[in-house]
Short mmCIF file of C-alpha atoms and ligand atoms in Angstrom, two decimals:
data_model
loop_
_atom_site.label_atom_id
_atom_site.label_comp_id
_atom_site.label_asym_id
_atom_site.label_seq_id
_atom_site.Cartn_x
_atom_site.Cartn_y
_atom_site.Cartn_z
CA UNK A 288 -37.75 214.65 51.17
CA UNK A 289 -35.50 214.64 47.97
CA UNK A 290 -37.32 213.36 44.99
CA UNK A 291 -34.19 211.53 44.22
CA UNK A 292 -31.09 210.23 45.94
CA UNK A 293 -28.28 210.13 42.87
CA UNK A 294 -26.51 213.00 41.02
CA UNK A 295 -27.86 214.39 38.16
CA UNK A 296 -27.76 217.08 35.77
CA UNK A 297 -30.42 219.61 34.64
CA UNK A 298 -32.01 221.86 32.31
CA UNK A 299 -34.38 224.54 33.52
CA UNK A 300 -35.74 226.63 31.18
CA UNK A 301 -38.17 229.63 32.07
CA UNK A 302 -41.37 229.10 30.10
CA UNK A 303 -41.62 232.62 28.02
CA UNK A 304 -41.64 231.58 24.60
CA UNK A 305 -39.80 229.00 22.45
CA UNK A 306 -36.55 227.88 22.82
CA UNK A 307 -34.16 229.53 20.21
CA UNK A 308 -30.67 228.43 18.79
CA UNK A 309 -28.71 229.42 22.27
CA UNK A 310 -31.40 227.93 24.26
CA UNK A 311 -31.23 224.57 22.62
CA UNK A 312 -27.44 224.48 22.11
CA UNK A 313 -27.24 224.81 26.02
CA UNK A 314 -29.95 222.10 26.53
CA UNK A 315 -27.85 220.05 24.25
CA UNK A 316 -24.47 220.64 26.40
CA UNK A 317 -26.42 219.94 29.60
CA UNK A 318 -27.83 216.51 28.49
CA UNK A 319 -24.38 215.31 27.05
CA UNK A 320 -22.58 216.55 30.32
CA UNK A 321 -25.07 214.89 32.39
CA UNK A 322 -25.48 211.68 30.12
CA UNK A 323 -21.53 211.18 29.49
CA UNK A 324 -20.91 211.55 33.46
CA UNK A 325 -23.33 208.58 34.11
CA UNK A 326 -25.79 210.80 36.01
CA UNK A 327 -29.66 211.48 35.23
CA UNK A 328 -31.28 213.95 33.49
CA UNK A 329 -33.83 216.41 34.46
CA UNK A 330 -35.97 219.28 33.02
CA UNK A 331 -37.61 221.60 35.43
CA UNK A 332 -40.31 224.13 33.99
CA UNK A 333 -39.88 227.36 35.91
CA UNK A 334 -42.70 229.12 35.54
CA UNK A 335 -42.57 230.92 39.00
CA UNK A 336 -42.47 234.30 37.14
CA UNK A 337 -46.20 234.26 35.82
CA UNK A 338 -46.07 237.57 33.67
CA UNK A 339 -43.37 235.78 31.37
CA UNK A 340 -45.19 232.43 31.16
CA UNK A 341 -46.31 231.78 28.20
CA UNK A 342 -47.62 228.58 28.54
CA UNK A 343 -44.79 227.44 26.27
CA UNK A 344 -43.53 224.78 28.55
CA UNK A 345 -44.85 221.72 26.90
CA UNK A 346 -43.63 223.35 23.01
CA UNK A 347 -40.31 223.54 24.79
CA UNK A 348 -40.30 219.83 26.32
CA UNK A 349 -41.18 218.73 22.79
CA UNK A 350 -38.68 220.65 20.87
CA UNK A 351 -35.89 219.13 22.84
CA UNK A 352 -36.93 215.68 22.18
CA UNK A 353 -37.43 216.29 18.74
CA UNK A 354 -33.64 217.17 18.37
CA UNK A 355 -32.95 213.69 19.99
CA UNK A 356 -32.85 214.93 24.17
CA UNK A 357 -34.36 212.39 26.64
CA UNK A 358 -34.80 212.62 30.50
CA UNK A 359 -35.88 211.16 33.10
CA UNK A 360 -38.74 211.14 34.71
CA UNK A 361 -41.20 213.68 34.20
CA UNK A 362 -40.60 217.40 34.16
CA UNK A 363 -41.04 218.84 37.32
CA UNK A 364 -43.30 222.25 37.28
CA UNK A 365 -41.64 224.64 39.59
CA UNK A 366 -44.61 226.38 40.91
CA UNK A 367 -45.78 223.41 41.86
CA UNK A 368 -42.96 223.33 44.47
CA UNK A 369 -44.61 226.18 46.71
CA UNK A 370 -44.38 224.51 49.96
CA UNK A 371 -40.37 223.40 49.80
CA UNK A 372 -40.23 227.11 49.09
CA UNK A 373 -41.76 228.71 51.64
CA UNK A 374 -40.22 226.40 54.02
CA UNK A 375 -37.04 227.22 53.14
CA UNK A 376 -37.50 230.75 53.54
CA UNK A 377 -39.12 229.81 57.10
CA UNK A 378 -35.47 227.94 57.87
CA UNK A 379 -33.47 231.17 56.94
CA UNK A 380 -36.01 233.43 58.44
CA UNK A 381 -36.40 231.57 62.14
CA UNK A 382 -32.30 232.14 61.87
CA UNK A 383 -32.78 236.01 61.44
CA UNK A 384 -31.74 236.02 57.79
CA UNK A 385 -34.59 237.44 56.43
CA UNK A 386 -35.82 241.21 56.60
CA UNK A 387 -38.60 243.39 54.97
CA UNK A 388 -37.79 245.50 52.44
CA UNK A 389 -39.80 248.38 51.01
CA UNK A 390 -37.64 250.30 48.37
CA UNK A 391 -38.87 250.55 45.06
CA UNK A 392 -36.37 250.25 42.36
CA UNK A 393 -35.94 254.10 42.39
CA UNK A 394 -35.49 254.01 46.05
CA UNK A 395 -32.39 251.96 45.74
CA UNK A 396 -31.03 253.64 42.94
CA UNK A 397 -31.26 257.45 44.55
CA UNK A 398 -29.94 255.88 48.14
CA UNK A 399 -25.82 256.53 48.62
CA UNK A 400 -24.31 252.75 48.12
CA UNK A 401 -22.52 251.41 51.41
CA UNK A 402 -19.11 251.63 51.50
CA UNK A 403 -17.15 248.77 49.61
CA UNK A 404 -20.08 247.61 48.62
CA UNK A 405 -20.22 245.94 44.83
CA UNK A 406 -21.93 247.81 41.83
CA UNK A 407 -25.42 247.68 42.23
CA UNK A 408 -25.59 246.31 45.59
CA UNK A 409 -28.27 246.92 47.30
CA UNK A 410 -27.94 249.97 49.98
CA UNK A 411 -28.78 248.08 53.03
CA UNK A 412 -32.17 251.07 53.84
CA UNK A 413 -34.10 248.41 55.14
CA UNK A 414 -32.02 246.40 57.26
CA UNK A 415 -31.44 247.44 60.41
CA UNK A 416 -34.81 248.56 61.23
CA UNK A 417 -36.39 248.46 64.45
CA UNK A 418 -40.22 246.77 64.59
CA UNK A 419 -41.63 250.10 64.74
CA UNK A 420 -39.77 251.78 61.99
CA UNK A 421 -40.88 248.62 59.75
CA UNK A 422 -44.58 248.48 60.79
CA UNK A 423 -44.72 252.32 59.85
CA UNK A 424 -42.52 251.88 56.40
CA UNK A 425 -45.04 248.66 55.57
CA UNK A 426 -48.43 251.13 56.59
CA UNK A 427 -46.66 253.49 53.94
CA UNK A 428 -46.51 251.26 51.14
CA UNK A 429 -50.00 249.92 51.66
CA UNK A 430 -51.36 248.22 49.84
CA UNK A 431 -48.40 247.45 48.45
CA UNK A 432 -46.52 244.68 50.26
CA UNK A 433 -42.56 244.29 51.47
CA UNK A 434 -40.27 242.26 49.62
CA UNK A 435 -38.16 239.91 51.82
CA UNK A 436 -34.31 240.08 51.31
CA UNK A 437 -31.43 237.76 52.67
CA UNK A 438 -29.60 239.33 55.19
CA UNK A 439 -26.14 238.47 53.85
CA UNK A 440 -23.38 237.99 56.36
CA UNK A 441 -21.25 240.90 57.67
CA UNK A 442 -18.39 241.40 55.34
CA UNK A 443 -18.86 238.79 52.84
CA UNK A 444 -18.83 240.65 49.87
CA UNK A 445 -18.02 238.20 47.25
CA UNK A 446 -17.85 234.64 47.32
CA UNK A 447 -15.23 232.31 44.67
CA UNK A 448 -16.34 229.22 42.93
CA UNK A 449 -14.84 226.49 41.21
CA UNK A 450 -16.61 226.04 37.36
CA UNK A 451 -15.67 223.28 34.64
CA UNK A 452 -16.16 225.68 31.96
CA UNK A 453 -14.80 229.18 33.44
CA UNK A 454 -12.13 228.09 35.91
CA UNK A 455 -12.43 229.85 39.05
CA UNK A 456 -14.73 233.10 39.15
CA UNK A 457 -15.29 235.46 41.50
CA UNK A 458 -19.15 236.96 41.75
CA UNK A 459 -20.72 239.96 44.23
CA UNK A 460 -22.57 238.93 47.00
CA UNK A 461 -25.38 241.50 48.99
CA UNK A 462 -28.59 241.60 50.16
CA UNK A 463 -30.90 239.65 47.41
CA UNK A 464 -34.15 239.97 46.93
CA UNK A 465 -35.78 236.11 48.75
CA UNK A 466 -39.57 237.17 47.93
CA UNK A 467 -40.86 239.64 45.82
CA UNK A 468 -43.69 242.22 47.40
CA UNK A 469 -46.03 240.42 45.35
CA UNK A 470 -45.30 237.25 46.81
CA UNK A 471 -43.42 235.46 43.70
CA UNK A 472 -40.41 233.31 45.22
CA UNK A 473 -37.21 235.25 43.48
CA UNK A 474 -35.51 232.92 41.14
CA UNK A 475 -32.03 232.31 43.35
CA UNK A 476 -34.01 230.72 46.24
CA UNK A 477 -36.13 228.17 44.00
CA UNK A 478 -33.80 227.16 41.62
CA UNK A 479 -31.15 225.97 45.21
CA UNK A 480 -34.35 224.49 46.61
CA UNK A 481 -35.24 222.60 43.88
CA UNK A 482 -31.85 221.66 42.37
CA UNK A 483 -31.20 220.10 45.72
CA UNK A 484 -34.59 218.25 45.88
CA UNK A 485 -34.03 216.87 42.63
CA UNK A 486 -30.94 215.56 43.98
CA UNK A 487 -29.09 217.62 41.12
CA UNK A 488 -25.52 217.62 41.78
CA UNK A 489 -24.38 219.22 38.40
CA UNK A 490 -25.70 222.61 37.06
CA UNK A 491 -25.08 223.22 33.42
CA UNK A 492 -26.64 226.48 31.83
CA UNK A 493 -25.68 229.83 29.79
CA UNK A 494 -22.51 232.14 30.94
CA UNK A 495 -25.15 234.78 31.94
CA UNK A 496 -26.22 232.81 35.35
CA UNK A 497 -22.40 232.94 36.35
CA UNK A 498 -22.79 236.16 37.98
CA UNK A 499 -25.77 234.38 40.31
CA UNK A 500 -23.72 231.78 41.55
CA UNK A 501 -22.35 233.02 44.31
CA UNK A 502 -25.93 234.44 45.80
CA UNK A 503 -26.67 230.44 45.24
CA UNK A 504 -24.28 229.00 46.94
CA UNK A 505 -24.11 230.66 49.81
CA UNK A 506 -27.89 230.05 50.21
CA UNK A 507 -26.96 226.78 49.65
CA UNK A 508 -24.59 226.76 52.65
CA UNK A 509 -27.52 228.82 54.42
CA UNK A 510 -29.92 226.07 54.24
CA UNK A 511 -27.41 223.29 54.80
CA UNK A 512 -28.09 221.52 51.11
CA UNK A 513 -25.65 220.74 48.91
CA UNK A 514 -22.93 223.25 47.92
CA UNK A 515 -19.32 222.83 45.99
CA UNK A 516 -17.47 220.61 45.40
CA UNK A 517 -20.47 218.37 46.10
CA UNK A 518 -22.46 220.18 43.39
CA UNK A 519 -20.21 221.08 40.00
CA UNK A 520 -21.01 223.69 37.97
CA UNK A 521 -20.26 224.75 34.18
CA UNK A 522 -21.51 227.81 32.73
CA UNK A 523 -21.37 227.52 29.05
CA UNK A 524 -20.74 230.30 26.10
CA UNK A 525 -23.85 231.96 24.64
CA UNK A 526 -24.90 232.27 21.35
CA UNK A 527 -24.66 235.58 19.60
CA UNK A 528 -26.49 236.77 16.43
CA UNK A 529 -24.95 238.65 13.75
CA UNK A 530 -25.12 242.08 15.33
CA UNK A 531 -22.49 240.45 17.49
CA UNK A 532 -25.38 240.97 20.96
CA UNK A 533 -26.64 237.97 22.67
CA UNK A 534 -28.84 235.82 19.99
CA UNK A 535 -32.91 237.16 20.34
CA UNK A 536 -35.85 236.28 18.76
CA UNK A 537 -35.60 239.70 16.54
CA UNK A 538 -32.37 238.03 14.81
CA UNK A 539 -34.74 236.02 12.68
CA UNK A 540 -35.54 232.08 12.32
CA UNK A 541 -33.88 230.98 15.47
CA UNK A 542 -36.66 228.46 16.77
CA UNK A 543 -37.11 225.38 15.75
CA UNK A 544 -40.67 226.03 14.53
CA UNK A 545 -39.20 229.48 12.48
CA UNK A 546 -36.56 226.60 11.23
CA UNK A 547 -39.23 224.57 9.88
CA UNK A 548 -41.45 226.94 8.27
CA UNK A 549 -38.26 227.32 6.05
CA UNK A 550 -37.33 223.93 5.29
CA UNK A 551 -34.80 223.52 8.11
CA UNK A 552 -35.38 220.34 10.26
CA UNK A 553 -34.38 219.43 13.75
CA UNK A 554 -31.90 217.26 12.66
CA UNK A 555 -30.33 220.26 10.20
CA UNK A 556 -30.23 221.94 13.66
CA UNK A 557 -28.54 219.75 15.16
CA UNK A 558 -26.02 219.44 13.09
CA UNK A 559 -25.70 222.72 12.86
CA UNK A 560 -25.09 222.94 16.91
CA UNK A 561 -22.52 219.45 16.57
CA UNK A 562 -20.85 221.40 14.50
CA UNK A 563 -20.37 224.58 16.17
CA UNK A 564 -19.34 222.62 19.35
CA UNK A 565 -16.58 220.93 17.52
CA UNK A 566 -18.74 217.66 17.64
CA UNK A 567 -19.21 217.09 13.95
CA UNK A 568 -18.20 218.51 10.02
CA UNK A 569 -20.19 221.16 8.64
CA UNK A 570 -23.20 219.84 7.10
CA UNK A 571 -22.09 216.40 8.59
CA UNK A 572 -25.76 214.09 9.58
CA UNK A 573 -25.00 213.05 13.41
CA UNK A 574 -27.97 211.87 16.06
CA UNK A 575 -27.90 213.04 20.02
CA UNK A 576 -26.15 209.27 20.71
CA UNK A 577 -23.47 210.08 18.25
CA UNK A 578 -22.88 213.43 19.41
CA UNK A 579 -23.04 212.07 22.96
CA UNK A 580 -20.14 209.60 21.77
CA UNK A 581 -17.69 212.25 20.41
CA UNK A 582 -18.49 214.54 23.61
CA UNK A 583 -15.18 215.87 25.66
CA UNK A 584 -16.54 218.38 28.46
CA UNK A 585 -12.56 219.60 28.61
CA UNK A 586 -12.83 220.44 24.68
CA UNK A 587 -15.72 222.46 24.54
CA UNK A 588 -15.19 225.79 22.62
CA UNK A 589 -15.00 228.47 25.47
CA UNK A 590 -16.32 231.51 23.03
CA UNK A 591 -19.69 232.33 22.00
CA UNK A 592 -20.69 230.94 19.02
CA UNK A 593 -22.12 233.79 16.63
CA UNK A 594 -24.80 232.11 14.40
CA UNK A 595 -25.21 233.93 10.81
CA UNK A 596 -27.86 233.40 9.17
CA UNK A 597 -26.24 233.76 5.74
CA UNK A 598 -23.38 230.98 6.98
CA UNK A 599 -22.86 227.99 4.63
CA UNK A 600 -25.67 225.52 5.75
CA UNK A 601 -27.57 228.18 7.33
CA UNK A 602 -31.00 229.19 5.56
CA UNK A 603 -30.77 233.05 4.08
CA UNK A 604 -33.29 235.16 5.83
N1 LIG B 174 -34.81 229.37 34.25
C1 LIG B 174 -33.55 230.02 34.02
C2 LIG B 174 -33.52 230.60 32.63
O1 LIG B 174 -34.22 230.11 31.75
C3 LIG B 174 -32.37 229.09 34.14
C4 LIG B 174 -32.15 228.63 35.51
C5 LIG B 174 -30.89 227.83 35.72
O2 LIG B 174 -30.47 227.09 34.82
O3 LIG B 174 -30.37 227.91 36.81
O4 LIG B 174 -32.79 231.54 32.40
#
């Protein structure tokens, strides 16, 4: 049962710490996408990946309405979505598309790659197995317990997709990991599962997901949900710090609570991210509504954005 019946847009952070600059400039881009399109908003917590939780879900939920985000309903908790997941993988595994797998991540790096296969695809060692050969590979893992892989269709190597932000990109496509041998549902099949439940027909997130896409949609088409050009996607530049790498936690105040231990409030930070999007002046005051106003998702800046801490407006470190 979908949990709602109109489009809307998302943001679905993964709860392992607070949200820094990147983080809440994508939030930001999600809302106004979602917001200036006339669909609903939605935050997902997904917290499937319990060693990275944090418990920093609510701190994140509250940052983003404190610089001005609103959404509806209430966040959904992704673990709490357990059952839609393992009856999806049930639907792709009563239609043979599932297998056991029991390489370790040396395993697949030692075994010769298939031929044509992408970078970094996996080998295929597990796939054709017969019920023997698996019942003795699981009894030699024990206890240790098989992950569960897609069995990706013969010869579809790569898959193209249509994105607002990108234009049309091509991504790899093998064998993905469904299930991980400790039983935590891998990130591409919940995030289709629930996007789709939540009746989200726009995803908006960072440039680093791109690469994922394709693994998505063709579960997507899999499963029967949703898929493009019913469901729009724009994957949006990330930040960068000053050493010019993806912005991290080890480049300084980048959190809102850093921020304000130095004076810098959410609303400084927002104009800080108005600005960089071409939504405001430097050092101009502007609230989410405004920004929302002077949104155009064809003009948004298609670089990263390198924040520097010693940049006009920005505190010095
Ligand atoms: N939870 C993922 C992350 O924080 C994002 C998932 C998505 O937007 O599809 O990287």
């Amino acid at each position: 049962m979908p949990l709602h019946t109109t489009g809307a847009g998302r943001y679905a952070p993964s709860p392992s710490g607070d949200l820094h600059l990147g983080n809440l400039r994508t939030a930001l881009l999600a809302w106004m996408f979602a917001r200036s399109s006339g669909r609903r908003f939605l935050m997902r917590i997904e917290d499937l990946d319990r060693a990275r939780d944090a418990g920093s879900g609510a701190r994140q939920l509250a940052d983003l309405a404190s610089l001005g985000l609103d959404w509806d309903g209430d966040a959904v908790i992704q673990s709490e979505r357990a059952a839609d997941h393992a009856a999806a993988l049930a639907q792709l595994a009563a239609a043979g598309l599932v297998y056991e797998c029991t390489c370790t991540r040396k395993d697949i790096l030692a075994a010769p790659s298939a031929p044509h296969a992408p970078p970094g695809a996996y080998p295929g060692t597990c796939r054709d197995r017969s019920p023997v050969e698996r019942e003795a590979a699981r009894a030699a893992i024990a206890p240790r317990q098989p992950a569960l892989r897609l069995r990706a269709p013969e010869g579809l190597r790569s898959l193209e997709f249509s994105d607002l932000v990108l234009g049309n990109s091509r991504g790899d496509i093998d064998d993905f990991v469904l299930q991980r041998g400790d039983g935590t549902v891998a990130y591409n099949l919940a995030v289709v599962v629930d996007d789709a439940a939540m009746g989200v027909d726009q995803i908006v997130r960072g440039d680093d997901l791109a690469p994922s896409t394709p693994r998505q949609i063709l579960l997507q088409r899999l499963l029967g949900l949703p898929t493009p050009p019913a469901v729009e996607y724009a994957h949006v530049p990330l930040v960068l710090g000053p050493s010019g790498a993806r912005l991290a936690k080890r480049d300084g105040a980048v959190t809102l609570q850093d921020l304000s231990g130095r004076g810098v409030n959410p609303g400084v930070v927002r104009s800080w991210i108005a600005n960089s999007l071409g939504l405001a002046a430097p050092g101009e005051a502007i609230t989410a509504g405004e920004m929302l106003q002077r949104f155009d998702p064809t003009r948004i800046p298609h670089t990263p954005w390198t924040w520097d801490p010693r940049a006009p407006g920005a505190p010095r470190q």
